[in-house]
Amino acid sequence: MPTFSVDQARAILAESYEMNGPATPLPSERDQNFRIDVSPTERYVLKIANVSEDPSLVEAQNAALSHLADRASICPRPVPARDDQLITRIEGPDGRTYLVRLLTYLDGVAFGRLDEKSPELLCSLGRSLGMLDHALEDFDHPAFHRELHWDLAQGLDVVRRYASLIDNSRVRGLVESLASDVDRHTVERLASLRQSIIHNDANDYNVLVDGDGEVQSIVGLIDFGDMVRSYTIGDLAIGVAYALLDVPDPLDVAAIVTRGYHAQNPLDSNETGALYGLICLRLCMSVCIAAHQTRQRPDDSYLAISQEPIRRTLPRLAERPFPLAENVLREACELTPSPGHAPGTRKTPGLDTPALLNRRRQRVGRNLSVAYRSPVHMSRGNNVPHVGHCHPRVVAAATRQMRRLNTNTRYLYDSLGEYAERLAGTLPDPLEVCFFVNSASEANELALRLAQAHTGATEIIVLESAYHGHTSRRSRGAPVGPRGSGSRLLPRPLSARGPRRCSEVCGVRSQRESTHFGGGQPALSVYRGNMPQCGWAAVSAPGLLRRGL
């Protein structure tokens, strides 16, 4: 590791680049880096390579960055010295010669420092990596055709070599188990994967996020020192591996990032099949390499970065069967599921449709009926389309809320009032009060109770072909209203081709009564028969029910 002082870094900047400004040390594993603030809007990174670094690799990094300059806005650009060279040789304090470069500085917050990662950000990560790999498809350099212990192609060898150095026996067992799964499910696919030059280190501290924008997005990717020719999907696998650290369901995150990547650099069936194994392998490699390097440099705190989140995440990865993960990722890319497994589901042997039906009959009350003579065997889907099935934003929002709070309306909390205000803001005055219910059936029940309380009537009109949900219209076992409850089935009136109007069907005319909440237009309209013997009431409360649903 170079040991230049801040003053020496500033001297290099002035001498070689004719620039001046404060120099701030930046963390690094092998090189020495300084942020240079020439002005509030003009910043650079002065990079001093490790003395053992192969000059051809430094030249190759500059070539890659120059290639990406007009193709990927998230990458830094090399800045020539005053002699127009992109690499300067400087004598260090130890008398040895060091290679020095200057790159543009990318401003942003490290992905790993964010407490919340929105679905938009995860998708942006995938798109950014897809754009990067697409831009590198036609780039090559002989220096990147090398053996590197961070190359996923070397992953299983790395685990075999260093897993025994992991002190924690539980973590060591998880690493070895996941590596075994990779060997069993993934290795046979690797030979046919696309290969190209990749960044190879999109970890959570090399990816930068816009810290000021309302919508989170990726604005930078730094540290190109691990570039190598390897599996093209390696960048995606590495990016996903660090994006899913400490999340409740890693597959949800993996699917969102993969979907974004696929939109920029489409994946084939074989790549989606190998992806989950490479994601797991990267984290296993990280634990093993950290164990090895810590033995060599026990006082280097940089080596421990991300290790605790990785150790907490490995059990969640081990719980997800590889065939399940494969189909979740295939579905994210709109590919057909792998044979023998429904999309995103784990098929349990023996539980076919007749077996499920028989178990249901034994354990589930007969009041819950089964539709169709040949029952539909559901694996994934959304029977009642409330907010969409498995939508990333819905899943993420529900996950965030479940981690934070899960209670009812008997207690005070911020989101209830905020949600009511937002709902009321979508409606005209004077509709301003919300009744929260959990289903359409309950909304209908509430509307009927309001109508009955206002009119004193208990009978209702039910139209043919209408669906009103399953409710008993009872409260604590007693009928609502003084005269019990009942309903009348009528043909649909007032349709374009309907034969009769409501008054012709009922034999009575009706009058409209309105209940006002706060004055102005009625929030609840009640139609009540005007003959004493007619005890029915029909209710129309679209605004009220809209807010209650």
Coordinates of C-alpha atoms in Angstrom, one line a residue:
M1 CA 0.0 0.0 0.0
P2 CA 1.4 3.4 -0.9
T3 CA 2.1 5.8 2.0
F4 CA 2.0 9.3 0.5
S5 CA 1.0 12.1 2.8
V6 CA -1.7 14.7 2.0
D7 CA 0.9 17.3 1.3
Q8 CA 2.8 15.0 -1.1
A9 CA -0.5 14.3 -2.9
R10 CA -1.1 18.0 -3.3
A11 CA 2.4 18.4 -4.6
I12 CA 1.8 15.7 -7.2
L13 CA -1.4 17.4 -8.2
A14 CA 0.3 20.8 -8.6
E15 CA 3.3 19.5 -10.4
S16 CA 1.7 17.0 -12.8
Y17 CA -1.8 18.4 -13.3
E18 CA -1.3 22.1 -12.5
M19 CA -4.2 22.0 -10.1
N20 CA -4.5 23.0 -6.4
G21 CA -7.0 22.1 -3.8
P22 CA -7.5 20.3 -0.5
A23 CA -6.8 16.6 -0.5
T24 CA -8.9 14.1 1.5
P25 CA -7.8 10.5 1.9
L26 CA -10.3 7.9 0.7
P27 CA -10.5 4.2 1.8
S28 CA -9.0 1.5 -0.4
E29 CA -7.8 -2.1 -0.2
R30 CA -4.6 -1.8 -2.4
D31 CA -4.2 1.6 -3.9
Q32 CA -4.0 5.0 -2.2
N33 CA -6.7 7.5 -3.1
F34 CA -7.3 11.2 -2.4
R35 CA -10.3 13.3 -3.2
I36 CA -9.2 16.7 -4.6
D37 CA -11.5 19.7 -4.2
V38 CA -10.3 22.2 -6.8
S39 CA -13.7 24.1 -6.3
P40 CA -17.1 23.2 -5.0
T41 CA -18.1 22.0 -8.5
E42 CA -14.8 20.6 -9.7
R43 CA -13.5 17.5 -7.9
Y44 CA -11.2 14.7 -8.8
V45 CA -9.7 11.5 -7.4
L46 CA -5.9 11.2 -7.4
K47 CA -5.1 7.4 -7.5
I48 CA -1.7 6.1 -6.6
A49 CA -1.4 2.5 -7.6
N50 CA 0.2 -0.2 -5.4
V51 CA 3.8 -0.6 -6.3
S52 CA 3.2 -4.2 -7.2
E53 CA 0.5 -3.3 -9.7
D54 CA 1.1 -4.4 -13.3
P55 CA 1.4 -1.3 -15.4
S56 CA -0.5 -3.0 -18.2
L57 CA -3.6 -3.4 -15.9
V58 CA -3.5 0.4 -15.0
E59 CA -3.3 1.1 -18.8
A60 CA -6.2 -1.3 -19.4
Q61 CA -8.4 0.4 -16.8
N62 CA -7.8 3.8 -18.5
A63 CA -8.6 2.2 -21.8
A64 CA -11.9 0.8 -20.4
L65 CA -12.9 4.1 -18.9
S66 CA -12.1 6.0 -22.1
H67 CA -14.2 3.5 -24.0
L68 CA -17.1 4.0 -21.5
A69 CA -16.8 7.8 -21.5
D70 CA -19.6 8.4 -24.0
R71 CA -21.5 5.2 -23.3
A72 CA -22.0 5.0 -19.6
S73 CA -22.5 8.3 -17.6
I74 CA -22.1 6.5 -14.3
C75 CA -18.4 5.9 -14.8
P76 CA -15.5 8.3 -14.0
R77 CA -13.3 9.6 -16.8
P78 CA -9.5 9.7 -16.9
V79 CA -7.9 13.2 -16.9
P80 CA -4.7 13.7 -18.7
A81 CA -1.7 15.3 -17.0
R82 CA -0.1 18.4 -18.4
D83 CA 2.0 16.3 -20.7
D84 CA -1.2 14.8 -22.1
Q85 CA -0.4 11.4 -20.6
L86 CA -3.0 9.4 -18.6
I87 CA -0.4 7.8 -16.4
T88 CA 2.3 9.6 -14.5
R89 CA 5.3 8.0 -12.8
I90 CA 6.2 9.4 -9.4
E91 CA 9.0 8.6 -7.0
G92 CA 7.6 7.8 -3.6
P93 CA 8.9 8.5 -0.1
D94 CA 10.4 5.0 -0.1
G95 CA 12.4 5.7 -3.3
R96 CA 10.2 3.4 -5.4
T97 CA 8.3 4.4 -8.5
Y98 CA 4.5 4.6 -8.4
L99 CA 1.9 5.0 -11.1
V100 CA -0.4 8.0 -10.6
R101 CA -3.7 8.8 -12.4
L102 CA -6.4 11.5 -12.0
L103 CA -10.1 10.6 -12.5
T104 CA -13.2 12.7 -12.3
Y105 CA -15.0 12.5 -9.0
L106 CA -18.5 11.1 -8.9
D107 CA -20.7 12.6 -6.2
G108 CA -23.2 10.4 -4.4
V109 CA -24.0 8.3 -1.4
A110 CA -22.7 4.8 -1.1
F111 CA -25.5 2.2 -1.7
G112 CA -24.5 0.4 1.4
R113 CA -25.1 3.4 3.6
L114 CA -28.8 3.7 2.8
D115 CA -31.3 2.4 5.3
E116 CA -34.1 2.0 2.7
K117 CA -33.6 0.9 -0.9
S118 CA -36.7 1.7 -3.0
P119 CA -37.9 -0.6 -5.8
E120 CA -37.0 2.3 -8.2
L121 CA -33.5 2.3 -6.9
L122 CA -33.1 -1.5 -7.2
C123 CA -34.4 -1.3 -10.8
S124 CA -32.0 1.6 -11.5
L125 CA -29.2 -0.6 -10.2
G126 CA -30.1 -3.3 -12.7
R127 CA -30.5 -0.9 -15.6
S128 CA -27.1 0.7 -14.8
L129 CA -25.3 -2.6 -14.7
G130 CA -27.1 -3.8 -17.9
M131 CA -26.1 -0.6 -19.6
L132 CA -22.5 -1.0 -18.5
D133 CA -22.2 -4.5 -19.7
H134 CA -23.8 -3.7 -23.0
A135 CA -21.3 -0.9 -23.5
L136 CA -18.4 -3.2 -22.7
E137 CA -19.5 -5.9 -25.2
D138 CA -17.3 -4.6 -27.9
F139 CA -14.3 -3.8 -25.6
D140 CA -11.4 -6.0 -25.0
H141 CA -7.9 -5.7 -23.6
P142 CA -5.3 -8.5 -23.2
A143 CA -4.5 -7.4 -19.6
F144 CA -8.0 -8.4 -18.4
H145 CA -7.5 -12.0 -19.6
R146 CA -6.1 -13.0 -16.3
E147 CA -6.5 -15.1 -13.2
L148 CA -8.1 -13.2 -10.3
H149 CA -9.3 -14.6 -7.0
W150 CA -12.4 -12.3 -7.2
D151 CA -13.4 -13.8 -10.5
L152 CA -16.6 -15.8 -10.2
A153 CA -15.1 -18.4 -12.5
Q154 CA -12.6 -19.1 -9.7
G155 CA -15.3 -19.0 -7.0
L156 CA -15.5 -22.7 -6.0
D157 CA -11.7 -23.0 -5.9
V158 CA -11.6 -20.0 -3.6
V159 CA -14.1 -21.6 -1.2
R160 CA -12.3 -24.9 -1.2
R161 CA -9.0 -23.1 -0.5
Y162 CA -10.1 -20.7 2.3
A163 CA -13.4 -22.0 3.9
S164 CA -11.4 -23.7 6.6
L165 CA -10.1 -20.3 7.8
I166 CA -13.6 -19.1 8.7
D167 CA -13.7 -18.9 12.5
N168 CA -17.4 -19.1 13.0
S169 CA -18.4 -22.8 12.5
R170 CA -22.0 -21.9 11.7
V171 CA -21.0 -19.5 8.9
R172 CA -18.4 -22.0 7.6
G173 CA -21.1 -24.6 7.4
L174 CA -23.4 -22.2 5.5
V175 CA -20.6 -21.3 3.0
E176 CA -19.8 -24.9 2.4
S177 CA -23.4 -25.9 2.0
L178 CA -24.2 -23.1 -0.5
A179 CA -21.0 -23.9 -2.4
S180 CA -22.2 -27.5 -2.6
D181 CA -25.5 -26.3 -4.1
V182 CA -23.7 -24.2 -6.6
D183 CA -21.7 -27.2 -7.6
R184 CA -24.8 -29.3 -8.0
H185 CA -27.2 -26.8 -9.7
T186 CA -25.0 -24.2 -11.4
V187 CA -21.6 -25.5 -12.6
E188 CA -22.9 -27.4 -15.5
R189 CA -24.4 -24.2 -17.0
L190 CA -21.2 -22.1 -16.7
A191 CA -19.4 -23.3 -19.8
S192 CA -22.1 -21.9 -22.1
L193 CA -22.5 -18.5 -20.5
R194 CA -21.5 -15.3 -22.4
Q195 CA -18.2 -13.9 -21.5
S196 CA -16.9 -10.3 -21.8
I197 CA -14.9 -7.7 -19.9
I198 CA -16.8 -6.8 -16.7
H199 CA -16.4 -4.4 -13.8
N200 CA -16.5 -7.3 -11.4
D201 CA -16.9 -5.3 -8.2
A202 CA -20.3 -3.6 -8.0
N203 CA -20.5 -4.0 -4.3
D204 CA -22.6 -1.8 -2.0
Y205 CA -19.8 0.7 -1.4
N206 CA -18.7 1.0 -5.1
V207 CA -22.2 1.9 -6.2
L208 CA -23.2 5.5 -5.7
V209 CA -26.8 6.8 -5.3
D210 CA -28.2 10.3 -5.8
G211 CA -28.6 11.5 -2.3
D212 CA -30.7 14.6 -3.1
G213 CA -33.2 13.4 -5.7
E214 CA -36.8 12.6 -4.8
V215 CA -36.6 9.4 -6.7
Q216 CA -33.5 7.2 -5.8
S217 CA -31.3 6.3 -8.7
I218 CA -27.8 5.1 -9.4
V219 CA -25.4 7.9 -10.4
G220 CA -22.0 6.3 -10.1
L221 CA -19.9 3.2 -10.2
I222 CA -16.3 3.4 -9.0
D223 CA -13.2 1.2 -8.5
F224 CA -12.4 -0.6 -11.7
G225 CA -9.4 -2.4 -10.3
D226 CA -11.0 -5.8 -10.4
M227 CA -11.9 -5.8 -14.1
V228 CA -11.6 -9.2 -15.7
R229 CA -12.9 -11.1 -18.7
S230 CA -15.5 -13.5 -17.2
Y231 CA -19.2 -14.3 -17.2
T232 CA -21.1 -11.3 -18.5
I233 CA -23.8 -11.8 -15.9
G234 CA -21.1 -11.6 -13.2
D235 CA -21.7 -7.9 -12.8
L236 CA -25.4 -8.6 -12.3
A237 CA -24.7 -11.4 -9.8
I238 CA -22.4 -9.2 -7.8
G239 CA -24.7 -6.2 -7.8
V240 CA -27.6 -8.4 -6.6
A241 CA -25.5 -10.1 -4.0
Y242 CA -24.8 -6.9 -2.2
A243 CA -28.2 -5.3 -2.9
L244 CA -30.0 -8.1 -1.0
L245 CA -28.0 -7.9 2.2
D246 CA -30.2 -7.8 5.3
V247 CA -33.5 -7.8 3.3
P248 CA -36.4 -10.0 4.5
D249 CA -36.9 -11.7 1.1
P250 CA -33.7 -11.8 -1.0
L251 CA -35.6 -13.2 -4.0
D252 CA -37.8 -10.1 -4.2
V253 CA -34.8 -7.9 -4.5
A254 CA -33.0 -10.2 -6.9
A255 CA -36.1 -10.2 -9.2
I256 CA -36.3 -6.4 -9.3
V257 CA -32.6 -5.8 -10.0
T258 CA -32.7 -8.6 -12.6
R259 CA -35.7 -7.1 -14.3
G260 CA -33.9 -3.8 -14.7
Y261 CA -30.8 -5.5 -16.1
H262 CA -32.8 -7.6 -18.6
A263 CA -34.4 -4.4 -20.0
Q264 CA -30.9 -3.1 -20.9
N265 CA -29.0 -6.3 -21.6
P266 CA -31.4 -9.2 -22.2
L267 CA -30.6 -12.5 -20.5
D268 CA -31.0 -15.9 -22.0
S269 CA -32.5 -19.0 -20.4
N270 CA -29.1 -20.4 -19.4
E271 CA -28.0 -17.1 -17.7
T272 CA -31.1 -16.9 -15.6
G273 CA -30.6 -20.5 -14.6
A274 CA -27.0 -19.8 -13.4
L275 CA -27.7 -16.4 -11.8
Y276 CA -28.8 -17.4 -8.3
G277 CA -25.8 -19.8 -7.9
L278 CA -23.4 -17.0 -8.8
I279 CA -25.1 -14.6 -6.4
C280 CA -24.6 -17.0 -3.6
L281 CA -21.1 -17.8 -4.7
R282 CA -20.0 -14.2 -4.6
L283 CA -21.0 -13.8 -0.9
C284 CA -19.4 -17.1 -0.1
M285 CA -16.2 -15.9 -1.8
S286 CA -16.3 -12.7 0.1
V287 CA -16.4 -14.5 3.5
C288 CA -13.6 -16.8 2.5
I289 CA -11.3 -14.1 1.1
A290 CA -11.9 -11.9 4.1
A291 CA -10.9 -14.8 6.4
H292 CA -7.7 -15.3 4.4
Q293 CA -6.8 -11.6 4.2
T294 CA -7.6 -11.0 7.9
R295 CA -5.0 -13.6 8.8
Q296 CA -2.4 -11.6 6.8
R297 CA -3.6 -8.1 7.8
P298 CA -5.4 -8.4 11.1
D299 CA -5.5 -4.6 11.8
D300 CA -7.0 -3.7 8.4
S301 CA -10.6 -2.7 9.2
Y302 CA -11.4 -2.2 5.5
L303 CA -11.4 -6.0 5.1
A304 CA -14.4 -6.4 7.5
I305 CA -16.7 -4.1 5.4
S306 CA -20.0 -5.8 4.6
Q307 CA -19.0 -9.0 6.4
E308 CA -21.6 -8.8 9.2
P309 CA -24.5 -8.2 6.8
I310 CA -23.2 -11.1 4.6
R311 CA -23.2 -13.4 7.6
R312 CA -26.8 -12.4 8.5
T313 CA -27.9 -12.9 4.9
L314 CA -26.4 -16.3 4.2
P315 CA -29.1 -18.3 6.2
R316 CA -31.8 -16.6 4.1
L317 CA -30.1 -17.6 0.9
A318 CA -29.7 -21.2 2.1
E319 CA -33.4 -21.4 2.8
R320 CA -34.3 -20.6 -0.8
P321 CA -34.2 -23.8 -3.0
F322 CA -32.2 -23.1 -6.2
P323 CA -35.1 -24.3 -8.6
L324 CA -37.4 -21.8 -6.8
A325 CA -34.9 -19.0 -7.2
E326 CA -34.3 -19.8 -10.8
N327 CA -38.0 -19.6 -11.7
V328 CA -38.4 -16.3 -9.8
L329 CA -35.6 -14.8 -11.9
R330 CA -36.9 -16.4 -15.1
E331 CA -40.3 -14.8 -14.4
A332 CA -38.6 -11.4 -13.8
C333 CA -37.3 -11.7 -17.4
E334 CA -40.7 -13.0 -18.7
L335 CA -39.2 -16.4 -19.6
T336 CA -41.1 -19.6 -19.3
P337 CA -40.6 -21.5 -16.0
S338 CA -38.1 -24.4 -15.8
P339 CA -39.9 -27.7 -16.4
G340 CA -41.2 -29.3 -13.2
H341 CA -41.6 -26.0 -11.3
A342 CA -44.3 -23.4 -11.4
P343 CA -43.1 -19.8 -11.6
G344 CA -41.7 -18.8 -8.4
T345 CA -43.1 -21.7 -6.4
R346 CA -41.7 -24.8 -4.8
K347 CA -43.6 -27.9 -5.9
T348 CA -44.1 -30.3 -3.0
P349 CA -44.0 -34.0 -4.2
G350 CA -47.3 -35.8 -3.8
L351 CA -49.5 -32.8 -3.3
D352 CA -51.4 -32.9 -6.6
T353 CA -54.9 -31.5 -7.0
P354 CA -56.8 -34.5 -5.6
A355 CA -54.5 -34.7 -2.6
L356 CA -54.9 -31.0 -1.8
L357 CA -58.7 -31.3 -2.2
N358 CA -58.8 -34.3 0.2
R359 CA -56.7 -32.6 2.8
R360 CA -58.9 -29.5 2.6
R361 CA -62.0 -31.6 3.1
Q362 CA -60.4 -33.1 6.2
R363 CA -59.1 -29.9 7.8
V364 CA -61.1 -27.0 6.5
G365 CA -64.8 -26.2 7.4
R366 CA -67.3 -27.0 4.6
N367 CA -68.7 -23.5 4.9
L368 CA -65.8 -22.4 2.7
S369 CA -66.9 -23.8 -0.7
V370 CA -64.6 -24.8 -3.6
A371 CA -65.5 -23.4 -7.0
Y372 CA -65.9 -25.5 -10.1
R373 CA -66.5 -29.2 -10.5
S374 CA -62.8 -29.6 -11.4
P375 CA -61.2 -27.3 -8.8
V376 CA -58.5 -24.8 -10.0
H377 CA -55.2 -25.6 -8.3
M378 CA -53.6 -22.1 -7.6
S379 CA -49.9 -21.7 -7.2
R380 CA -49.4 -17.9 -7.6
G381 CA -51.8 -15.2 -8.5
N382 CA -54.4 -12.7 -7.2
N383 CA -58.0 -13.8 -6.9
V384 CA -59.4 -10.4 -6.0
P385 CA -57.4 -7.7 -7.8
H386 CA -56.9 -5.2 -5.0
V387 CA -53.5 -3.7 -5.8
G388 CA -51.9 -6.3 -8.1
H389 CA -50.1 -9.5 -7.3
C390 CA -46.4 -9.4 -6.5
H391 CA -45.9 -5.9 -7.8
P392 CA -42.5 -4.8 -6.6
R393 CA -43.7 -1.4 -5.2
V394 CA -46.6 -3.0 -3.3
V395 CA -44.4 -5.8 -1.9
A396 CA -41.7 -3.3 -0.8
A397 CA -44.3 -1.0 0.8
A398 CA -45.9 -3.8 2.7
T399 CA -42.5 -5.1 3.8
R400 CA -41.4 -1.7 5.1
Q401 CA -44.7 -1.3 7.1
M402 CA -44.6 -4.9 8.5
R403 CA -41.0 -4.3 9.7
R404 CA -42.1 -1.0 11.4
L405 CA -45.6 -1.4 12.8
N406 CA -48.7 -3.7 12.5
T407 CA -51.6 -2.7 14.7
N408 CA -55.2 -1.5 14.4
T409 CA -57.2 1.7 14.7
R410 CA -57.6 1.6 18.4
Y411 CA -54.2 3.2 18.8
L412 CA -52.6 6.4 17.6
Y413 CA -50.0 6.4 14.8
D414 CA -49.0 8.7 12.0
S415 CA -49.9 6.8 8.9
L416 CA -53.7 6.4 9.7
G417 CA -54.4 10.1 9.7
E418 CA -52.0 10.8 6.8
Y419 CA -53.7 8.1 4.7
A420 CA -57.2 9.4 5.6
E421 CA -56.2 12.9 4.5
R422 CA -54.7 11.7 1.2
L423 CA -57.9 9.7 0.5
A424 CA -60.2 12.7 1.4
G425 CA -58.0 14.9 -0.9
T426 CA -59.1 12.9 -3.9
L427 CA -62.8 13.6 -3.3
P428 CA -65.0 16.8 -3.7
D429 CA -66.2 18.7 -0.6
P430 CA -67.8 18.0 1.8
L431 CA -66.7 14.4 1.7
E432 CA -64.0 14.4 4.4
V433 CA -64.6 11.5 6.8
C434 CA -63.3 8.0 6.2
F435 CA -64.7 4.7 7.4
F436 CA -61.9 2.0 7.1
V437 CA -63.0 -1.5 6.3
N438 CA -61.2 -4.6 5.2
S439 CA -63.3 -5.8 2.3
A440 CA -66.1 -4.9 -0.1
S441 CA -68.5 -7.1 1.8
E442 CA -67.8 -5.1 5.0
A443 CA -68.2 -1.9 3.0
N444 CA -71.6 -3.0 1.9
E445 CA -72.5 -4.0 5.4
L446 CA -71.5 -0.6 6.8
A447 CA -73.5 1.2 4.1
L448 CA -76.6 -0.8 5.0
R449 CA -76.2 -0.2 8.7
L450 CA -75.9 3.6 8.0
A451 CA -79.0 3.5 5.8
Q452 CA -81.0 1.5 8.3
A453 CA -80.0 3.7 11.2
H454 CA -81.2 6.7 9.2
T455 CA -84.4 5.3 7.8
G456 CA -85.5 2.8 10.4
A457 CA -86.2 0.4 7.5
T458 CA -84.6 -3.0 7.4
E459 CA -85.4 -4.5 4.0
I460 CA -83.2 -4.0 1.0
I461 CA -83.4 -4.5 -2.7
V462 CA -80.9 -6.9 -4.3
L463 CA -80.5 -6.9 -8.0
E464 CA -80.2 -9.9 -10.2
S465 CA -76.6 -10.8 -11.3
A466 CA -75.2 -8.6 -8.6
Y467 CA -72.6 -9.7 -6.1
H468 CA -72.8 -8.2 -2.6
G469 CA -70.3 -10.4 -0.7
H470 CA -71.0 -12.7 2.2
T471 CA -72.5 -11.0 5.3
S472 CA -75.2 -11.9 7.8
R473 CA -76.2 -8.3 8.4
R474 CA -76.2 -9.0 12.1
S475 CA -74.6 -7.4 15.0
R476 CA -73.5 -9.6 18.0
G477 CA -76.0 -12.2 16.8
A478 CA -79.0 -10.0 16.8
P479 CA -80.7 -8.6 13.7
V480 CA -79.9 -5.0 12.8
G481 CA -83.0 -2.8 13.1
P482 CA -86.3 -3.2 14.9
R483 CA -88.0 -5.6 12.5
G484 CA -85.3 -8.0 11.5
S485 CA -83.8 -8.1 8.0
G486 CA -84.7 -9.2 4.6
S487 CA -84.1 -8.6 0.9
R488 CA -86.0 -8.6 -2.3
L489 CA -84.5 -9.9 -5.6
L490 CA -85.4 -7.7 -8.6
P491 CA -84.5 -7.6 -12.2
R492 CA -82.0 -5.1 -13.2
P493 CA -83.8 -1.8 -13.9
L494 CA -82.9 1.2 -16.0
S495 CA -80.5 -0.7 -18.3
A496 CA -80.4 0.3 -21.9
R497 CA -82.5 -2.8 -22.9
G498 CA -84.2 -3.3 -19.5
P499 CA -88.0 -4.0 -19.7
R500 CA -89.1 -2.1 -16.6
R501 CA -88.2 0.8 -14.4
C502 CA -87.7 0.5 -10.6
S503 CA -91.2 1.9 -9.9
E504 CA -92.8 -0.6 -12.3
V505 CA -90.9 -3.5 -10.6
C506 CA -91.8 -2.4 -7.0
G507 CA -95.3 -1.1 -7.7
V508 CA -94.4 2.0 -5.7
R509 CA -92.7 5.3 -6.4
S510 CA -89.7 6.2 -4.3
Q511 CA -88.5 9.4 -2.7
R512 CA -85.0 10.4 -2.1
E513 CA -83.7 11.3 1.3
S514 CA -80.2 12.5 2.0
T515 CA -77.9 12.3 5.0
H516 CA -75.4 15.0 5.2
F517 CA -72.0 14.9 6.8
G518 CA -70.8 18.5 7.2
G519 CA -73.4 20.1 4.9
G520 CA -73.5 20.6 1.2
Q521 CA -74.0 17.6 -1.1
P522 CA -75.1 14.4 0.5
A523 CA -72.5 11.8 1.4
L524 CA -75.1 9.1 1.7
S525 CA -78.3 8.9 -0.5
V526 CA -81.1 6.7 0.8
Y527 CA -84.1 5.7 -1.4
R528 CA -87.0 4.6 0.7
G529 CA -90.4 3.3 -0.4
N530 CA -93.1 6.0 0.3
M531 CA -95.8 3.5 1.2
P532 CA -96.0 2.4 4.9
Q533 CA -96.2 -1.3 4.0
C534 CA -93.0 -1.0 2.0
G535 CA -90.2 -1.3 4.5
W536 CA -87.2 -1.4 2.1
A537 CA -84.4 1.0 1.7
A538 CA -81.7 1.1 -1.0
V539 CA -78.5 2.9 -0.4
S540 CA -76.1 4.7 -2.7
A541 CA -72.9 5.9 -1.2
P542 CA -70.1 5.8 -3.8
G543 CA -67.9 8.5 -2.3
L544 CA -68.3 7.0 1.2
L545 CA -67.5 3.5 0.0
R546 CA -64.7 4.7 -2.2
R547 CA -63.0 6.0 0.8
G548 CA -63.8 3.0 2.9
L549 CA -62.4 0.4 0.5

